[in-house]
Amino acid sequence: MTQSPAARLPKALPDSPLTRFLFADARMAPVWLLARLYVGWMWLESGLGKVGSPEWTGAQAGEGVRGFLRGAIEKAGGESPDVSGWYARFLETVALPNAPLFSYLVAYGELAVGIALILGLLTGLAAFFGGVMNLAYLLAGTLSSNPLLLVGAALLVAAWRVAGWWGLDRFVLPRLTRHALAPPVRT
């Protein structure tokens, strides 16, 4: 009997020794700790600046993000725009009318990502959401530290198994995994 092409494919592709060492070996935990602390500190510092600002989370919430959004929308014009038209339309029709909401999401999102990365708590998830924010800033035409932080986030997501080893993930992830994979209780 002939096997179907799908049946001939391997169930799982093995990791190379280098990939396994870099992204899954506990001996790399000190390297990932330094990367995690750097990226986490950058997010924490940025979030603290916004959370303490009346234009982001205070009486004038939304004013800080409105200025940023208007600047990004302006970058969509001209001969060689820094912002894609589709993204400028999203900013103009969705983000700008909801500036106070986006203001709180940005401020507390940056703070949460920073705290989670520094503590090593749900590192892969925190790095993923940090990367999403970096991508949003890059799409809005803002460079600064965003390319470096996006690369750091991508690497931390890839190294999620060991990046939080010297952190709370070492204790939290086994409990989450055990509960998530536990068979249902029959009554």
mmCIF file of N, CA, C and O in Angstrom, residues 34-114:
data_model
loop_
_atom_site.group_PDB
_atom_site.id
_atom_site.type_symbol
_atom_site.label_atom_id
_atom_site.label_comp_id
_atom_site.label_asym_id
_atom_site.label_seq_id
_atom_site.Cartn_x
_atom_site.Cartn_y
_atom_site.Cartn_z
ATOM 1 N N LEU A 34 20.376 38.882 30.673
ATOM 2 C CA LEU A 34 20.858 40.226 30.328
ATOM 3 C C LEU A 34 19.998 40.850 29.226
ATOM 4 O O LEU A 34 19.617 42.020 29.321
ATOM 5 N N ALA A 35 19.673 40.069 28.206
ATOM 6 C CA ALA A 35 18.831 40.575 27.113
ATOM 7 C C ALA A 35 17.446 40.944 27.640
ATOM 8 O O ALA A 35 16.898 41.998 27.305
ATOM 9 N N ARG A 36 16.904 40.076 28.476
ATOM 10 C CA ARG A 36 15.573 40.306 29.039
ATOM 11 C C ARG A 36 15.550 41.550 29.915
ATOM 12 O O ARG A 36 14.622 42.360 29.849
ATOM 13 N N LEU A 37 16.573 41.725 30.740
ATOM 14 C CA LEU A 37 16.630 42.900 31.614
ATOM 15 C C LEU A 37 16.786 44.183 30.811
ATOM 16 O O LEU A 37 16.167 45.203 31.130
ATOM 17 N N TYR A 38 17.597 44.148 29.764
ATOM 18 C CA TYR A 38 17.775 45.342 28.932
ATOM 19 C C TYR A 38 16.461 45.737 28.258
ATOM 20 O O TYR A 38 16.012 46.884 28.365
ATOM 21 N N VAL A 39 15.835 44.783 27.580
ATOM 22 C CA VAL A 39 14.583 45.073 26.873
ATOM 23 C C VAL A 39 13.500 45.457 27.883
ATOM 24 O O VAL A 39 12.757 46.421 27.677
ATOM 25 N N GLY A 40 13.436 44.745 28.992
ATOM 26 C CA GLY A 40 12.444 45.052 30.022
ATOM 27 C C GLY A 40 12.636 46.443 30.610
ATOM 28 O O GLY A 40 11.664 47.170 30.833
ATOM 29 N N TRP A 41 13.879 46.821 30.859
ATOM 30 C CA TRP A 41 14.152 48.142 31.414
ATOM 31 C C TRP A 41 13.743 49.245 30.438
ATOM 32 O O TRP A 41 13.171 50.260 30.841
ATOM 33 N N MET A 42 14.002 49.035 29.160
ATOM 34 C CA MET A 42 13.606 50.028 28.152
ATOM 35 C C MET A 42 12.084 50.216 28.157
ATOM 36 O O MET A 42 11.592 51.345 28.109
ATOM 37 N N TRP A 43 11.343 49.113 28.238
ATOM 38 C CA TRP A 43 9.879 49.213 28.271
ATOM 39 C C TRP A 43 9.398 49.828 29.579
ATOM 40 O O TRP A 43 8.482 50.655 29.583
ATOM 41 N N LEU A 44 9.988 49.427 30.686
ATOM 42 C CA LEU A 44 9.572 49.960 31.980
ATOM 43 C C LEU A 44 9.791 51.464 32.055
ATOM 44 O O LEU A 44 8.902 52.214 32.470
ATOM 45 N N GLU A 45 10.955 51.904 31.617
ATOM 46 C CA GLU A 45 11.278 53.325 31.637
ATOM 47 C C GLU A 45 10.302 54.129 30.774
ATOM 48 O O GLU A 45 9.799 55.177 31.182
ATOM 49 N N SER A 46 10.000 53.621 29.602
ATOM 50 C CA SER A 46 9.073 54.299 28.711
ATOM 51 C C SER A 46 7.659 54.318 29.300
ATOM 52 O O SER A 46 6.971 55.346 29.263
ATOM 53 N N GLY A 47 7.227 53.203 29.849
ATOM 54 C CA GLY A 47 5.892 53.118 30.436
ATOM 55 C C GLY A 47 5.736 54.008 31.654
ATOM 56 O O GLY A 47 4.711 54.664 31.824
ATOM 57 N N LEU A 48 6.765 54.056 32.508
ATOM 58 C CA LEU A 48 6.692 54.908 33.696
ATOM 59 C C LEU A 48 6.568 56.377 33.317
ATOM 60 O O LEU A 48 5.839 57.137 33.960
ATOM 61 N N GLY A 49 7.273 56.767 32.266
ATOM 62 C CA GLY A 49 7.173 58.149 31.808
ATOM 63 C C GLY A 49 5.773 58.502 31.336
ATOM 64 O O GLY A 49 5.302 59.626 31.525
ATOM 65 N N LYS A 50 5.084 57.534 30.746
ATOM 66 C CA LYS A 50 3.734 57.782 30.250
ATOM 67 C C LYS A 50 2.687 57.675 31.364
ATOM 68 O O LYS A 50 1.757 58.474 31.422
ATOM 69 N N VAL A 51 2.830 56.672 32.230
ATOM 70 C CA VAL A 51 1.848 56.476 33.296
ATOM 71 C C VAL A 51 1.833 57.684 34.236
ATOM 72 O O VAL A 51 0.781 58.065 34.733
ATOM 73 N N GLY A 52 2.955 58.317 34.438
ATOM 74 C CA GLY A 52 3.015 59.482 35.310
ATOM 75 C C GLY A 52 2.676 60.787 34.621
ATOM 76 O O GLY A 52 2.735 61.845 35.237
ATOM 77 N N SER A 53 2.294 60.746 33.364
ATOM 78 C CA SER A 53 2.039 61.963 32.593
ATOM 79 C C SER A 53 0.543 62.211 32.439
ATOM 80 O O SER A 53 -0.190 61.324 32.005
ATOM 81 N N PRO A 54 0.074 63.430 32.745
ATOM 82 C CA PRO A 54 -1.352 63.727 32.593
ATOM 83 C C PRO A 54 -1.835 63.603 31.145
ATOM 84 O O PRO A 54 -3.001 63.302 30.905
ATOM 85 N N GLU A 55 -0.939 63.794 30.163
ATOM 86 C CA GLU A 55 -1.332 63.689 28.755
ATOM 87 C C GLU A 55 -1.554 62.248 28.314
ATOM 88 O O GLU A 55 -2.143 62.001 27.271
ATOM 89 N N TRP A 56 -1.058 61.301 29.082
ATOM 90 C CA TRP A 56 -1.215 59.894 28.709
ATOM 91 C C TRP A 56 -2.249 59.189 29.572
ATOM 92 O O TRP A 56 -3.065 58.427 29.070
ATOM 93 N N THR A 57 -2.199 59.386 30.895
ATOM 94 C CA THR A 57 -3.108 58.649 31.781
ATOM 95 C C THR A 57 -3.789 59.552 32.800
ATOM 96 O O THR A 57 -4.430 59.049 33.709
ATOM 97 N N GLY A 58 -3.662 60.828 32.657
ATOM 98 C CA GLY A 58 -4.249 61.742 33.625
ATOM 99 C C GLY A 58 -5.441 62.492 33.072
ATOM 100 O O GLY A 58 -6.175 62.000 32.217
ATOM 101 N N ALA A 59 -5.592 63.708 33.536
ATOM 102 C CA ALA A 59 -6.749 64.539 33.189
ATOM 103 C C ALA A 59 -6.863 64.786 31.684
ATOM 104 O O ALA A 59 -7.971 64.895 31.160
ATOM 105 N N GLN A 60 -5.740 64.881 30.989
ATOM 106 C CA GLN A 60 -5.771 65.107 29.534
ATOM 107 C C GLN A 60 -5.414 63.844 28.757
ATOM 108 O O GLN A 60 -4.802 63.900 27.691
ATOM 109 N N ALA A 61 -5.815 62.692 29.285
ATOM 110 C CA ALA A 61 -5.480 61.414 28.644
ATOM 111 C C ALA A 61 -5.859 61.433 27.173
ATOM 112 O O ALA A 61 -6.953 61.832 26.809
ATOM 113 N N GLY A 62 -4.938 61.029 26.364
ATOM 114 C CA GLY A 62 -5.149 60.983 24.922
ATOM 115 C C GLY A 62 -4.384 62.055 24.181
ATOM 116 O O GLY A 62 -4.107 61.910 22.992
ATOM 117 N N GLU A 63 -4.016 63.137 24.865
ATOM 118 C CA GLU A 63 -3.302 64.225 24.188
ATOM 119 C C GLU A 63 -1.917 63.785 23.726
ATOM 120 O O GLU A 63 -1.483 64.134 22.636
ATOM 121 N N GLY A 64 -1.221 63.018 24.558
ATOM 122 C CA GLY A 64 0.111 62.539 24.187
ATOM 123 C C GLY A 64 0.071 61.647 22.957
ATOM 124 O O GLY A 64 0.863 61.794 22.030
ATOM 125 N N VAL A 65 -0.862 60.722 22.940
ATOM 126 C CA VAL A 65 -0.958 59.804 21.808
ATOM 127 C C VAL A 65 -1.503 60.522 20.571
ATOM 128 O O VAL A 65 -1.137 60.186 19.449
ATOM 129 N N ARG A 66 -2.364 61.522 20.748
ATOM 130 C CA ARG A 66 -2.872 62.289 19.591
ATOM 131 C C ARG A 66 -1.717 62.961 18.844
ATOM 132 O O ARG A 66 -1.680 62.939 17.607
ATOM 133 N N GLY A 67 -0.803 63.558 19.583
ATOM 134 C CA GLY A 67 0.349 64.192 18.938
ATOM 135 C C GLY A 67 1.177 63.186 18.158
ATOM 136 O O GLY A 67 1.594 63.453 17.025
ATOM 137 N N PHE A 68 1.397 62.038 18.749
ATOM 138 C CA PHE A 68 2.155 60.977 18.078
ATOM 139 C C PHE A 68 1.429 60.517 16.821
ATOM 140 O O PHE A 68 2.026 60.369 15.752
ATOM 141 N N LEU A 69 0.109 60.298 16.934
ATOM 142 C CA LEU A 69 -0.668 59.799 15.804
ATOM 143 C C LEU A 69 -0.729 60.819 14.672
ATOM 144 O O LEU A 69 -0.591 60.460 13.502
ATOM 145 N N ARG A 70 -0.917 62.078 15.008
ATOM 146 C CA ARG A 70 -0.956 63.116 13.973
ATOM 147 C C ARG A 70 0.380 63.206 13.237
ATOM 148 O O ARG A 70 0.423 63.369 12.019
ATOM 149 N N GLY A 71 1.474 63.092 13.993
ATOM 150 C CA GLY A 71 2.796 63.101 13.361
ATOM 151 C C GLY A 71 2.976 61.927 12.422
ATOM 152 O O GLY A 71 3.535 62.065 11.327
ATOM 153 N N ALA A 72 2.485 60.749 12.821
ATOM 154 C CA ALA A 72 2.592 59.564 11.969
ATOM 155 C C ALA A 72 1.740 59.721 10.708
ATOM 156 O O ALA A 72 2.173 59.364 9.612
ATOM 157 N N ILE A 73 0.545 60.281 10.851
ATOM 158 C CA ILE A 73 -0.342 60.471 9.698
ATOM 159 C C ILE A 73 0.290 61.445 8.708
ATOM 160 O O ILE A 73 0.210 61.240 7.490
ATOM 161 N N GLU A 74 0.950 62.474 9.204
ATOM 162 C CA GLU A 74 1.639 63.437 8.322
ATOM 163 C C GLU A 74 2.771 62.777 7.541
ATOM 164 O O GLU A 74 3.051 63.162 6.410
ATOM 165 N N LYS A 75 3.393 61.770 8.125
ATOM 166 C CA LYS A 75 4.507 61.081 7.465
ATOM 167 C C LYS A 75 4.041 60.189 6.314
ATOM 168 O O LYS A 75 4.856 59.601 5.610
ATOM 169 N N ALA A 76 2.725 60.064 6.125
ATOM 170 C CA ALA A 76 2.198 59.228 5.050
ATOM 171 C C ALA A 76 2.124 59.989 3.727
ATOM 172 O O ALA A 76 1.855 59.392 2.692
ATOM 173 N N GLY A 77 2.357 61.300 3.742
ATOM 174 C CA GLY A 77 2.277 62.096 2.521
ATOM 175 C C GLY A 77 3.633 62.312 1.887
ATOM 176 O O GLY A 77 4.664 61.863 2.385
ATOM 177 N N GLY A 78 3.631 62.982 0.759
ATOM 178 C CA GLY A 78 4.879 63.329 0.084
ATOM 179 C C GLY A 78 5.319 62.296 -0.918
ATOM 180 O O GLY A 78 4.659 61.285 -1.165
ATOM 181 N N GLU A 79 6.509 62.562 -1.506
ATOM 182 C CA GLU A 79 7.045 61.668 -2.539
ATOM 183 C C GLU A 79 7.496 60.325 -1.998
ATOM 184 O O GLU A 79 7.307 59.296 -2.634
ATOM 185 N N SER A 80 8.176 60.344 -0.870
ATOM 186 C CA SER A 80 8.625 59.079 -0.279
ATOM 187 C C SER A 80 8.144 59.027 1.177
ATOM 188 O O SER A 80 8.875 59.374 2.101
ATOM 189 N N PRO A 81 6.914 58.566 1.371
ATOM 190 C CA PRO A 81 6.325 58.551 2.715
ATOM 191 C C PRO A 81 7.022 57.548 3.637
ATOM 192 O O PRO A 81 7.489 56.499 3.196
ATOM 193 N N ASP A 82 7.083 57.909 4.914
ATOM 194 C CA ASP A 82 7.642 57.022 5.935
ATOM 195 C C ASP A 82 6.585 56.077 6.507
ATOM 196 O O ASP A 82 6.923 55.115 7.188
ATOM 197 N N VAL A 83 5.315 56.380 6.266
ATOM 198 C CA VAL A 83 4.209 55.586 6.795
ATOM 199 C C VAL A 83 3.337 55.144 5.618
ATOM 200 O O VAL A 83 2.970 55.960 4.770
ATOM 201 N N SER A 84 3.008 53.873 5.584
ATOM 202 C CA SER A 84 2.149 53.335 4.523
ATOM 203 C C SER A 84 0.752 53.931 4.616
ATOM 204 O O SER A 84 0.254 54.193 5.715
ATOM 205 N N GLY A 85 0.126 54.085 3.469
ATOM 206 C CA GLY A 85 -1.215 54.647 3.412
ATOM 207 C C GLY A 85 -2.231 53.856 4.208
ATOM 208 O O GLY A 85 -3.071 54.426 4.908
ATOM 209 N N TRP A 86 -2.159 52.527 4.122
ATOM 210 C CA TRP A 86 -3.122 51.699 4.856
ATOM 211 C C TRP A 86 -2.986 51.901 6.357
ATOM 212 O O TRP A 86 -3.982 51.928 7.088
ATOM 213 N N TYR A 87 -1.736 52.070 6.841
ATOM 214 C CA TYR A 87 -1.533 52.247 8.280
ATOM 215 C C TYR A 87 -1.986 53.643 8.711
ATOM 216 O O TYR A 87 -2.580 53.805 9.771
ATOM 217 N N ALA A 88 -1.731 54.641 7.872
ATOM 218 C CA ALA A 88 -2.191 55.997 8.171
ATOM 219 C C ALA A 88 -3.717 56.037 8.251
ATOM 220 O O ALA A 88 -4.277 56.713 9.128
ATOM 221 N N ARG A 89 -4.393 55.302 7.361
ATOM 222 C CA ARG A 89 -5.860 55.251 7.409
ATOM 223 C C ARG A 89 -6.333 54.592 8.702
ATOM 224 O O ARG A 89 -7.309 55.033 9.312
ATOM 225 N N PHE A 90 -5.655 53.519 9.125
ATOM 226 C CA PHE A 90 -5.989 52.874 10.397
ATOM 227 C C PHE A 90 -5.821 53.867 11.554
ATOM 228 O O PHE A 90 -6.690 53.980 12.413
ATOM 229 N N LEU A 91 -4.695 54.574 11.561
ATOM 230 C CA LEU A 91 -4.451 55.539 12.634
ATOM 231 C C LEU A 91 -5.509 56.637 12.638
ATOM 232 O O LEU A 91 -5.988 57.046 13.705
ATOM 233 N N GLU A 92 -5.881 57.086 11.443
ATOM 234 C CA GLU A 92 -6.833 58.193 11.322
ATOM 235 C C GLU A 92 -8.266 57.776 11.666
ATOM 236 O O GLU A 92 -9.002 58.539 12.292
ATOM 237 N N THR A 93 -8.648 56.575 11.277
ATOM 238 C CA THR A 93 -10.046 56.161 11.461
ATOM 239 C C THR A 93 -10.303 55.357 12.731
ATOM 240 O O THR A 93 -11.426 55.335 13.224
ATOM 241 N N VAL A 94 -9.282 54.699 13.267
ATOM 242 C CA VAL A 94 -9.487 53.866 14.454
ATOM 243 C C VAL A 94 -8.772 54.436 15.678
ATOM 244 O O VAL A 94 -9.388 54.652 16.730
ATOM 245 N N ALA A 95 -7.472 54.672 15.557
ATOM 246 C CA ALA A 95 -6.689 55.075 16.726
ATOM 247 C C ALA A 95 -6.981 56.510 17.161
ATOM 248 O O ALA A 95 -7.202 56.767 18.353
ATOM 249 N N LEU A 96 -6.970 57.445 16.238
ATOM 250 C CA LEU A 96 -7.160 58.857 16.590
ATOM 251 C C LEU A 96 -8.516 59.126 17.245
ATOM 252 O O LEU A 96 -8.561 59.795 18.278
ATOM 253 N N PRO A 97 -9.623 58.596 16.729
ATOM 254 C CA PRO A 97 -10.899 58.831 17.408
ATOM 255 C C PRO A 97 -10.978 58.189 18.801
ATOM 256 O O PRO A 97 -11.804 58.567 19.619
ATOM 257 N N ASN A 98 -10.148 57.204 19.036
ATOM 258 C CA ASN A 98 -10.119 56.510 20.331
ATOM 259 C C ASN A 98 -8.820 56.784 21.078
ATOM 260 O O ASN A 98 -8.302 55.915 21.783
ATOM 261 N N ALA A 99 -8.299 57.986 20.930
ATOM 262 C CA ALA A 99 -7.001 58.343 21.508
ATOM 263 C C ALA A 99 -6.912 58.093 23.007
ATOM 264 O O ALA A 99 -5.898 57.563 23.474
ATOM 265 N N PRO A 100 -7.916 58.435 23.822
ATOM 266 C CA PRO A 100 -7.782 58.155 25.263
ATOM 267 C C PRO A 100 -7.603 56.659 25.555
ATOM 268 O O PRO A 100 -6.762 56.288 26.372
ATOM 269 N N LEU A 101 -8.353 55.803 24.854
ATOM 270 C CA LEU A 101 -8.207 54.363 25.046
ATOM 271 C C LEU A 101 -6.813 53.909 24.649
ATOM 272 O O LEU A 101 -6.137 53.185 25.397
ATOM 273 N N PHE A 102 -6.340 54.325 23.472
ATOM 274 C CA PHE A 102 -5.010 53.945 23.010
ATOM 275 C C PHE A 102 -3.932 54.486 23.942
ATOM 276 O O PHE A 102 -2.897 53.855 24.138
ATOM 277 N N SER A 103 -4.172 55.641 24.519
ATOM 278 C CA SER A 103 -3.223 56.244 25.446
ATOM 279 C C SER A 103 -3.000 55.336 26.653
ATOM 280 O O SER A 103 -1.863 55.061 27.047
ATOM 281 N N TYR A 104 -4.086 54.865 27.237
ATOM 282 C CA TYR A 104 -3.985 53.956 28.384
ATOM 283 C C TYR A 104 -3.384 52.617 27.963
ATOM 284 O O TYR A 104 -2.567 52.044 28.690
ATOM 285 N N LEU A 105 -3.803 52.093 26.796
ATOM 286 C CA LEU A 105 -3.263 50.816 26.326
ATOM 287 C C LEU A 105 -1.756 50.886 26.138
ATOM 288 O O LEU A 105 -1.028 49.970 26.533
ATOM 289 N N VAL A 106 -1.286 51.974 25.540
ATOM 290 C CA VAL A 106 0.148 52.129 25.308
ATOM 291 C C VAL A 106 0.897 52.265 26.630
ATOM 292 O O VAL A 106 1.876 51.555 26.887
ATOM 293 N N ALA A 107 0.442 53.167 27.476
ATOM 294 C CA ALA A 107 1.155 53.430 28.733
ATOM 295 C C ALA A 107 1.221 52.194 29.618
ATOM 296 O O ALA A 107 2.299 51.798 30.075
ATOM 297 N N TYR A 108 0.068 51.585 29.864
ATOM 298 C CA TYR A 108 0.060 50.416 30.750
ATOM 299 C C TYR A 108 0.587 49.167 30.049
ATOM 300 O O TYR A 108 1.125 48.268 30.709
ATOM 301 N N GLY A 109 0.471 49.099 28.732
ATOM 302 C CA GLY A 109 1.063 47.990 27.992
ATOM 303 C C GLY A 109 2.580 48.001 28.088
ATOM 304 O O GLY A 109 3.210 46.974 28.330
ATOM 305 N N GLU A 110 3.177 49.183 27.897
ATOM 306 C CA GLU A 110 4.635 49.297 28.032
ATOM 307 C C GLU A 110 5.074 48.942 29.447
ATOM 308 O O GLU A 110 6.068 48.216 29.632
ATOM 309 N N LEU A 111 4.343 49.418 30.437
ATOM 310 C CA LEU A 111 4.669 49.134 31.832
ATOM 311 C C LEU A 111 4.573 47.636 32.118
ATOM 312 O O LEU A 111 5.481 47.052 32.723
ATOM 313 N N ALA A 112 3.490 47.008 31.667
ATOM 314 C CA ALA A 112 3.296 45.574 31.909
ATOM 315 C C ALA A 112 4.372 44.734 31.228
ATOM 316 O O ALA A 112 4.904 43.789 31.835
ATOM 317 N N VAL A 113 4.714 45.062 29.994
ATOM 318 C CA VAL A 113 5.763 44.320 29.291
ATOM 319 C C VAL A 113 7.092 44.476 30.029
ATOM 320 O O VAL A 113 7.816 43.496 30.243
ATOM 321 N N GLY A 114 7.407 45.693 30.447
ATOM 322 C CA GLY A 114 8.658 45.929 31.178
ATOM 323 C C GLY A 114 8.734 45.139 32.469
ATOM 324 O O GLY A 114 9.741 44.478 32.755
#
